[in-house]
Amino acid sequence: MNPPKRSVASLLACFALAAACAHSAGDPTGANAPGAGSASPASPATTAPPSQLDLARQHIDHVIVIVQENRSFDHYFGTYPGADGIPMANGSPTVCVPDPVLKKCVRPFHSTSQLQKGGPHTHRHSVADVDGGKMDGFIRTAISGKIDCATVRSDPGCESYLGPQRQPDVMSYHTREEIPNYWGYADHFVLQDRMFAPADSWTLPAHLYLVSAWAASCASPYDPMSCTSNLGLGDQAKIQRGGQVPMWAWTDITWLLNRAGVSWAYYVGEDTCFIDPCPHASGKYTPAFQNPLPGFTTVRQNHQLENIRSHRDYFARAAAGTLPSVSWVMPYNGAAEHPSSGQPIWKGMAHVTEVINAAMQGPDWNSTAIFLTWDDWGGFYDHVVPPRVDANGYGIRVPGLMISPWAKAGTIDHQTLSFDAYLKFIEDLFLHRQRLNPRTDGRPDSRPTVREKLPLLGDLLNEFDFAQDPLSALVLDPTPLPGTP
């Protein structure tokens, strides 16, 4: 039976203060009485209990961040019990989105297909999907983006991509039936139902935010003050595809980690090339826009390119108990869950499960916290309006999970979160709360916002219970669906 869900709440500790009571120790006659005005013995000093951060530093030595691609929260967890999912009445969606082709509004629908087309997901498409807070632009952008089976729906090959009202699959959602392992992690650990993409744009800006809390373009790769916010980055992506060169001049989290002597690694597919020149990509490679660190000047100046490693290295280190303090794990092509890739969701779920199983079966499970998320919404419907924290975001909501033996088992975290929360957690745990702040980090850049300091941003420490017995590993079958290898 699955553990019950409850909301994460801050732990409140109550302390009673004892008042010192002076009294006379003499007898009525005054014999052996202490001299007048003598002081009472001092009370023992009280020791403050350890804070939640103190406890985290005692229990967590390894942070692993796993990032998949292009799914909205409602698309994967919109019907998860207790989550802020698709508005429903009597088991049916009540929200309705205009469909210009059908000339009526249509509702979200349950898709049992492992393949989707999704929708366009650049900055302008995010703005159009949100539509000033109406959250009703998803089908219009799929049509304007000329997504297969959104514009012309009469093709027999489109049947599995359309809903019962002939609506495009940007309106689809999945349940436990299609993604059982992801729902299993939510059952046993922590589901985050207000995890927003860091930028209202696509994969490359999202991954830049993942490691640096900003996305920008720079006039000079060696001048951090020459950078300005950029959520498009199309020209930069073209350069990356040919082999990574210094491109990102501002400060990333690995610069702080390296300065503090904190180990890190960024894990990518076995056949990934990131040193110019790169031949045509083939095999199990991670695309460059999911692997931006080779383009950071800091990584090259610090001679840290060797920390960009293969999945094979991750699995070996997980088994040996030699994973670094901070790990990021990106998928290889075909296992990213990118809609329109022609690859089924289960391949991505299998990859993620294998990564998590390796951490759970290794000797460091009891000192590990794993965060799983998706980099952007992929054009899929979500009903929650993203908060605006600056000109660049937040973006549309994405799924988020925290997996650890110290997780508050079976809870849903309703805090407002973004990828900035991962950086804040890493900074709190390993860097004495040093932020990516141009005023204090020793390497000024021109970023507009110190994202980790935003009052709206929740605290991932609230998802842990360090007083409980550690949770057992939940080792799952990577391919639990019938008919999968």
Short mmCIF file of C-alpha atoms in Angstrom, two decimals, residues 107-389:
data_model
loop_
_atom_site.label_atom_id
_atom_site.label_comp_id
_atom_site.label_asym_id
_atom_site.label_seq_id
_atom_site.Cartn_x
_atom_site.Cartn_y
_atom_site.Cartn_z
CA ARG A 107 -10.39 19.60 -22.68
CA PRO A 108 -7.32 17.71 -21.48
CA PHE A 109 -7.48 13.98 -22.18
CA HIS A 110 -5.78 10.83 -20.93
CA SER A 111 -3.32 9.42 -23.46
CA THR A 112 -2.07 5.86 -23.18
CA SER A 113 0.40 6.39 -26.03
CA GLN A 114 4.12 6.32 -25.38
CA LEU A 115 4.69 8.78 -28.22
CA GLN A 116 3.67 12.43 -28.42
CA LYS A 117 4.21 15.33 -30.81
CA GLY A 118 4.06 18.05 -28.13
CA GLY A 119 4.32 21.69 -29.11
CA PRO A 120 6.86 24.41 -29.85
CA HIS A 121 8.63 25.68 -26.75
CA THR A 122 10.75 28.76 -27.30
CA HIS A 123 10.34 32.03 -25.43
CA ARG A 124 7.62 33.38 -27.71
CA HIS A 125 5.69 30.14 -27.45
CA SER A 126 5.85 30.24 -23.67
CA VAL A 127 4.49 33.77 -23.69
CA ALA A 128 1.73 32.71 -26.08
CA ASP A 129 0.81 29.61 -24.07
CA VAL A 130 0.52 31.59 -20.84
CA ASP A 131 -1.47 34.26 -22.71
CA GLY A 132 -1.36 36.86 -19.96
CA GLY A 133 -2.37 34.33 -17.31
CA LYS A 134 -5.24 32.65 -19.20
CA MET A 135 -3.12 29.51 -19.82
CA ASP A 136 -5.04 28.87 -23.04
CA GLY A 137 -2.59 29.28 -25.91
CA PHE A 138 -1.25 25.72 -26.18
CA ILE A 139 -3.21 24.58 -29.23
CA ARG A 140 -2.80 27.88 -31.06
CA THR A 141 0.98 27.69 -30.70
CA ALA A 142 1.04 24.05 -31.84
CA ILE A 143 -0.87 25.09 -34.96
CA SER A 144 1.25 28.17 -35.63
CA GLY A 145 4.37 26.06 -35.09
CA LYS A 146 3.14 23.64 -37.76
CA ILE A 147 3.36 20.65 -35.43
CA ASP A 148 2.36 17.42 -37.14
CA CYS A 149 -1.23 16.39 -36.37
CA ALA A 150 -2.05 19.82 -34.93
CA THR A 151 -2.59 21.58 -38.25
CA VAL A 152 -3.94 18.65 -40.33
CA ARG A 153 -5.69 15.96 -38.29
CA SER A 154 -7.26 13.83 -41.01
CA ASP A 155 -4.09 11.81 -41.65
CA PRO A 156 -4.68 8.21 -40.46
CA GLY A 157 -1.20 8.31 -38.91
CA CYS A 158 -2.40 10.98 -36.49
CA GLU A 159 -4.98 8.83 -34.70
CA SER A 160 -2.75 7.96 -31.74
CA TYR A 161 -1.75 11.62 -31.33
CA LEU A 162 -5.29 12.98 -31.03
CA GLY A 163 -7.79 13.04 -28.20
CA PRO A 164 -11.45 12.03 -28.25
CA GLN A 165 -12.45 15.50 -29.44
CA ARG A 166 -9.72 15.31 -32.13
CA GLN A 167 -7.61 17.71 -30.03
CA PRO A 168 -3.79 17.68 -30.38
CA ASP A 169 -1.73 15.87 -27.79
CA VAL A 170 -0.49 19.10 -26.20
CA MET A 171 -3.72 18.59 -24.22
CA SER A 172 -2.83 15.04 -23.19
CA TYR A 173 -1.92 13.76 -19.76
CA HIS A 174 -0.52 10.50 -18.41
CA THR A 175 -1.29 8.46 -15.31
CA ARG A 176 0.37 5.71 -13.32
CA GLU A 177 -0.43 3.31 -16.18
CA GLU A 178 2.09 4.88 -18.55
CA ILE A 179 4.78 6.15 -16.12
CA PRO A 180 4.55 3.81 -13.10
CA ASN A 181 8.08 4.39 -11.84
CA TYR A 182 7.69 8.16 -11.70
CA TRP A 183 4.45 7.81 -9.79
CA GLY A 184 6.13 5.22 -7.56
CA TYR A 185 8.84 7.71 -6.62
CA ALA A 186 6.11 10.26 -5.85
CA ASP A 187 4.34 7.71 -3.62
CA HIS A 188 7.41 6.95 -1.54
CA PHE A 189 9.38 10.19 -1.52
CA VAL A 190 8.52 13.86 -2.27
CA LEU A 191 6.56 15.22 -5.24
CA GLN A 192 7.01 18.94 -5.98
CA ASP A 193 3.87 20.43 -7.53
CA ARG A 194 5.16 24.01 -7.87
CA MET A 195 8.45 23.39 -9.64
CA PHE A 196 8.68 25.99 -12.40
CA ALA A 197 11.14 25.98 -15.27
CA PRO A 198 13.73 28.68 -14.51
CA ALA A 199 13.12 30.55 -17.77
CA ASP A 200 10.12 30.81 -20.07
CA SER A 201 12.03 29.28 -22.94
CA TRP A 202 13.64 26.09 -24.24
CA THR A 203 16.29 23.54 -23.30
CA LEU A 204 19.52 25.57 -23.63
CA PRO A 205 18.45 28.50 -21.42
CA ALA A 206 17.05 26.03 -18.91
CA HIS A 207 20.36 24.16 -18.66
CA LEU A 208 22.30 27.41 -18.36
CA TYR A 209 20.06 28.32 -15.43
CA LEU A 210 20.59 24.84 -14.00
CA VAL A 211 24.31 25.46 -13.52
CA SER A 212 24.52 29.26 -13.25
CA ALA A 213 21.10 30.83 -12.43
CA TRP A 214 21.17 32.86 -15.66
CA ALA A 215 20.93 32.59 -19.46
CA ALA A 216 22.71 35.23 -21.53
CA SER A 217 24.85 35.97 -24.54
CA CYS A 218 28.23 37.66 -24.16
CA ALA A 219 30.04 40.10 -26.39
CA SER A 220 33.28 38.58 -25.11
CA PRO A 221 33.63 35.09 -23.61
CA TYR A 222 36.31 36.50 -21.30
CA ASP A 223 34.38 39.50 -19.95
CA PRO A 224 31.59 38.62 -17.47
CA MET A 225 30.31 42.20 -17.62
CA SER A 226 29.71 41.94 -21.38
CA CYS A 227 26.79 39.52 -21.00
CA THR A 228 23.09 40.37 -21.38
CA SER A 229 20.03 38.22 -20.81
CA ASN A 230 19.05 36.09 -23.79
CA LEU A 231 16.35 33.43 -23.88
CA GLY A 232 16.68 32.69 -27.59
CA LEU A 233 20.31 31.66 -28.07
CA GLY A 234 19.67 30.23 -31.55
CA ASP A 235 23.00 31.42 -32.95
CA GLN A 236 24.86 30.09 -29.94
CA ALA A 237 23.16 26.70 -30.34
CA LYS A 238 24.36 26.50 -33.95
CA ILE A 239 27.93 27.12 -32.82
CA GLN A 240 27.61 24.48 -30.09
CA ARG A 241 26.53 21.80 -32.55
CA GLY A 242 29.90 22.05 -34.30
CA GLY A 243 31.92 21.68 -31.11
CA GLN A 244 31.96 23.68 -27.92
CA VAL A 245 34.09 26.81 -27.66
CA PRO A 246 34.30 29.41 -24.86
CA MET A 247 31.01 31.25 -25.02
CA TRP A 248 29.55 31.88 -21.57
CA ALA A 249 31.57 34.44 -19.60
CA TRP A 250 29.48 34.82 -16.46
CA THR A 251 30.01 32.86 -13.25
CA ASP A 252 28.61 29.35 -12.84
CA ILE A 253 28.26 27.18 -9.77
CA THR A 254 31.28 25.03 -10.67
CA TRP A 255 33.53 28.06 -10.21
CA LEU A 256 32.37 28.35 -6.60
CA LEU A 257 32.60 24.59 -6.06
CA ASN A 258 36.14 24.43 -7.44
CA ARG A 259 37.25 27.39 -5.33
CA ALA A 260 35.89 25.70 -2.20
CA GLY A 261 37.43 22.32 -3.05
CA VAL A 262 34.01 20.65 -3.53
CA SER A 263 34.02 17.82 -6.05
CA TRP A 264 31.54 17.79 -8.95
CA ALA A 265 30.82 15.99 -12.22
CA TYR A 266 28.42 16.43 -15.12
CA TYR A 267 27.47 13.09 -16.67
CA VAL A 268 26.52 12.74 -20.35
CA GLY A 269 26.09 9.99 -22.95
CA GLU A 270 29.07 7.81 -23.87
CA ASP A 271 29.46 9.19 -27.40
CA THR A 272 29.19 12.89 -26.54
CA CYS A 273 31.72 15.15 -28.24
CA PHE A 274 32.25 18.61 -26.81
CA ILE A 275 35.78 19.60 -27.87
CA ASP A 276 35.94 21.31 -31.26
CA PRO A 277 35.85 19.89 -33.91
CA CYS A 278 33.02 17.41 -33.45
CA PRO A 279 31.92 15.04 -36.21
CA HIS A 280 28.26 14.42 -36.96
CA ALA A 281 26.67 13.22 -33.73
CA SER A 282 25.90 9.53 -33.50
CA GLY A 283 25.51 6.77 -30.95
CA LYS A 284 24.52 7.54 -27.35
CA TYR A 285 25.34 11.21 -27.23
CA THR A 286 23.99 14.13 -25.21
CA PRO A 287 23.20 17.17 -27.38
CA ALA A 288 25.28 20.27 -26.73
CA PHE A 289 22.36 22.35 -25.48
CA GLN A 290 21.94 19.88 -22.61
CA ASN A 291 25.66 20.11 -21.89
CA PRO A 292 26.57 23.80 -21.63
CA LEU A 293 29.45 23.60 -19.16
CA PRO A 294 32.21 23.18 -21.81
CA GLY A 295 31.21 26.62 -23.08
CA PHE A 296 31.81 28.31 -19.71
CA THR A 297 35.09 30.17 -19.60
CA THR A 298 35.38 29.36 -15.89
CA VAL A 299 35.35 25.61 -16.52
CA ARG A 300 38.20 25.93 -19.01
CA GLN A 301 40.25 28.37 -16.92
CA ASN A 302 39.93 26.06 -13.92
CA HIS A 303 40.95 23.03 -16.02
CA GLN A 304 37.72 21.29 -15.09
CA LEU A 305 36.67 19.88 -18.48
CA GLU A 306 37.66 16.44 -17.21
CA ASN A 307 34.71 16.64 -14.80
CA ILE A 308 32.35 16.24 -17.75
CA ARG A 309 32.15 12.47 -17.74
CA SER A 310 30.26 9.56 -19.25
CA HIS A 311 27.31 7.61 -17.91
CA ARG A 312 29.63 4.61 -17.65
CA ASP A 313 31.75 6.58 -15.17
CA TYR A 314 28.65 7.48 -13.16
CA PHE A 315 27.58 3.87 -12.76
CA ALA A 316 31.09 2.76 -11.80
CA ARG A 317 31.45 5.49 -9.19
CA ALA A 318 27.97 4.90 -7.78
CA ALA A 319 28.83 1.23 -7.27
CA ALA A 320 32.23 2.03 -5.74
CA GLY A 321 30.97 4.81 -3.45
CA THR A 322 33.15 7.43 -5.14
CA LEU A 323 30.58 9.81 -6.61
CA PRO A 324 31.49 13.49 -6.19
CA SER A 325 29.65 15.79 -3.84
CA VAL A 326 27.56 17.22 -6.69
CA SER A 327 26.49 15.30 -9.80
CA TRP A 328 24.33 16.32 -12.71
CA VAL A 329 23.07 13.52 -14.97
CA MET A 330 21.78 14.29 -18.46
CA PRO A 331 20.12 11.75 -20.76
CA TYR A 332 21.52 10.48 -24.03
CA ASN A 333 19.59 10.99 -27.26
CA GLY A 334 16.57 8.71 -27.38
CA ALA A 335 16.25 8.58 -23.58
CA ALA A 336 15.39 12.22 -22.95
CA GLU A 337 11.58 11.93 -23.28
CA HIS A 338 11.62 14.71 -25.85
CA PRO A 339 8.26 14.68 -27.69
CA SER A 340 8.49 14.32 -31.46
CA SER A 341 11.80 12.44 -31.07
CA GLY A 342 10.14 9.23 -32.21
CA GLN A 343 11.29 7.49 -29.01
CA PRO A 344 8.83 6.23 -26.39
CA ILE A 345 8.61 7.66 -22.88
CA TRP A 346 9.54 4.32 -21.35
CA LYS A 347 13.11 4.62 -22.67
CA GLY A 348 13.60 7.81 -20.69
CA MET A 349 11.96 6.31 -17.61
CA ALA A 350 14.27 3.28 -17.92
CA HIS A 351 17.35 5.52 -18.08
CA VAL A 352 16.23 7.53 -15.03
CA THR A 353 15.40 4.37 -13.08
CA GLU A 354 18.82 2.88 -13.80
CA VAL A 355 20.52 6.08 -12.60
CA ILE A 356 18.46 6.11 -9.39
CA ASN A 357 18.86 2.35 -8.82
CA ALA A 358 22.63 2.74 -9.07
CA ALA A 359 22.64 5.40 -6.35
CA MET A 360 20.31 3.36 -4.15
CA GLN A 361 22.30 0.14 -4.51
CA GLY A 362 25.65 1.83 -3.89
CA PRO A 363 27.29 2.29 -0.48
CA ASP A 364 26.39 6.01 -0.32
CA TRP A 365 22.59 5.76 -0.46
CA ASN A 366 22.18 6.86 3.17
CA SER A 367 24.02 10.11 2.48
CA THR A 368 22.40 10.97 -0.86
CA ALA A 369 19.70 13.37 -2.06
CA ILE A 370 18.44 12.97 -5.64
CA PHE A 371 16.44 15.61 -7.48
CA LEU A 372 14.61 14.69 -10.69
CA THR A 373 13.06 17.23 -13.04
CA TRP A 374 12.32 18.09 -16.69
CA ASP A 375 13.92 21.10 -18.34
CA ASP A 376 10.84 22.77 -19.87
CA TRP A 377 7.16 22.17 -20.55
CA GLY A 378 7.55 20.88 -24.13
CA GLY A 379 4.44 22.69 -25.31
CA PHE A 380 2.12 20.60 -23.11
CA TYR A 381 -0.82 22.07 -21.24
CA ASP A 382 -0.45 23.23 -17.64
CA HIS A 383 -3.07 25.19 -15.74
CA VAL A 384 -0.90 27.06 -13.18
CA VAL A 385 0.20 30.61 -14.05
CA PRO A 386 4.00 30.91 -13.60
CA PRO A 387 5.14 33.61 -11.15
CA ARG A 388 7.12 36.48 -12.63
CA VAL A 389 10.35 36.97 -10.69
#
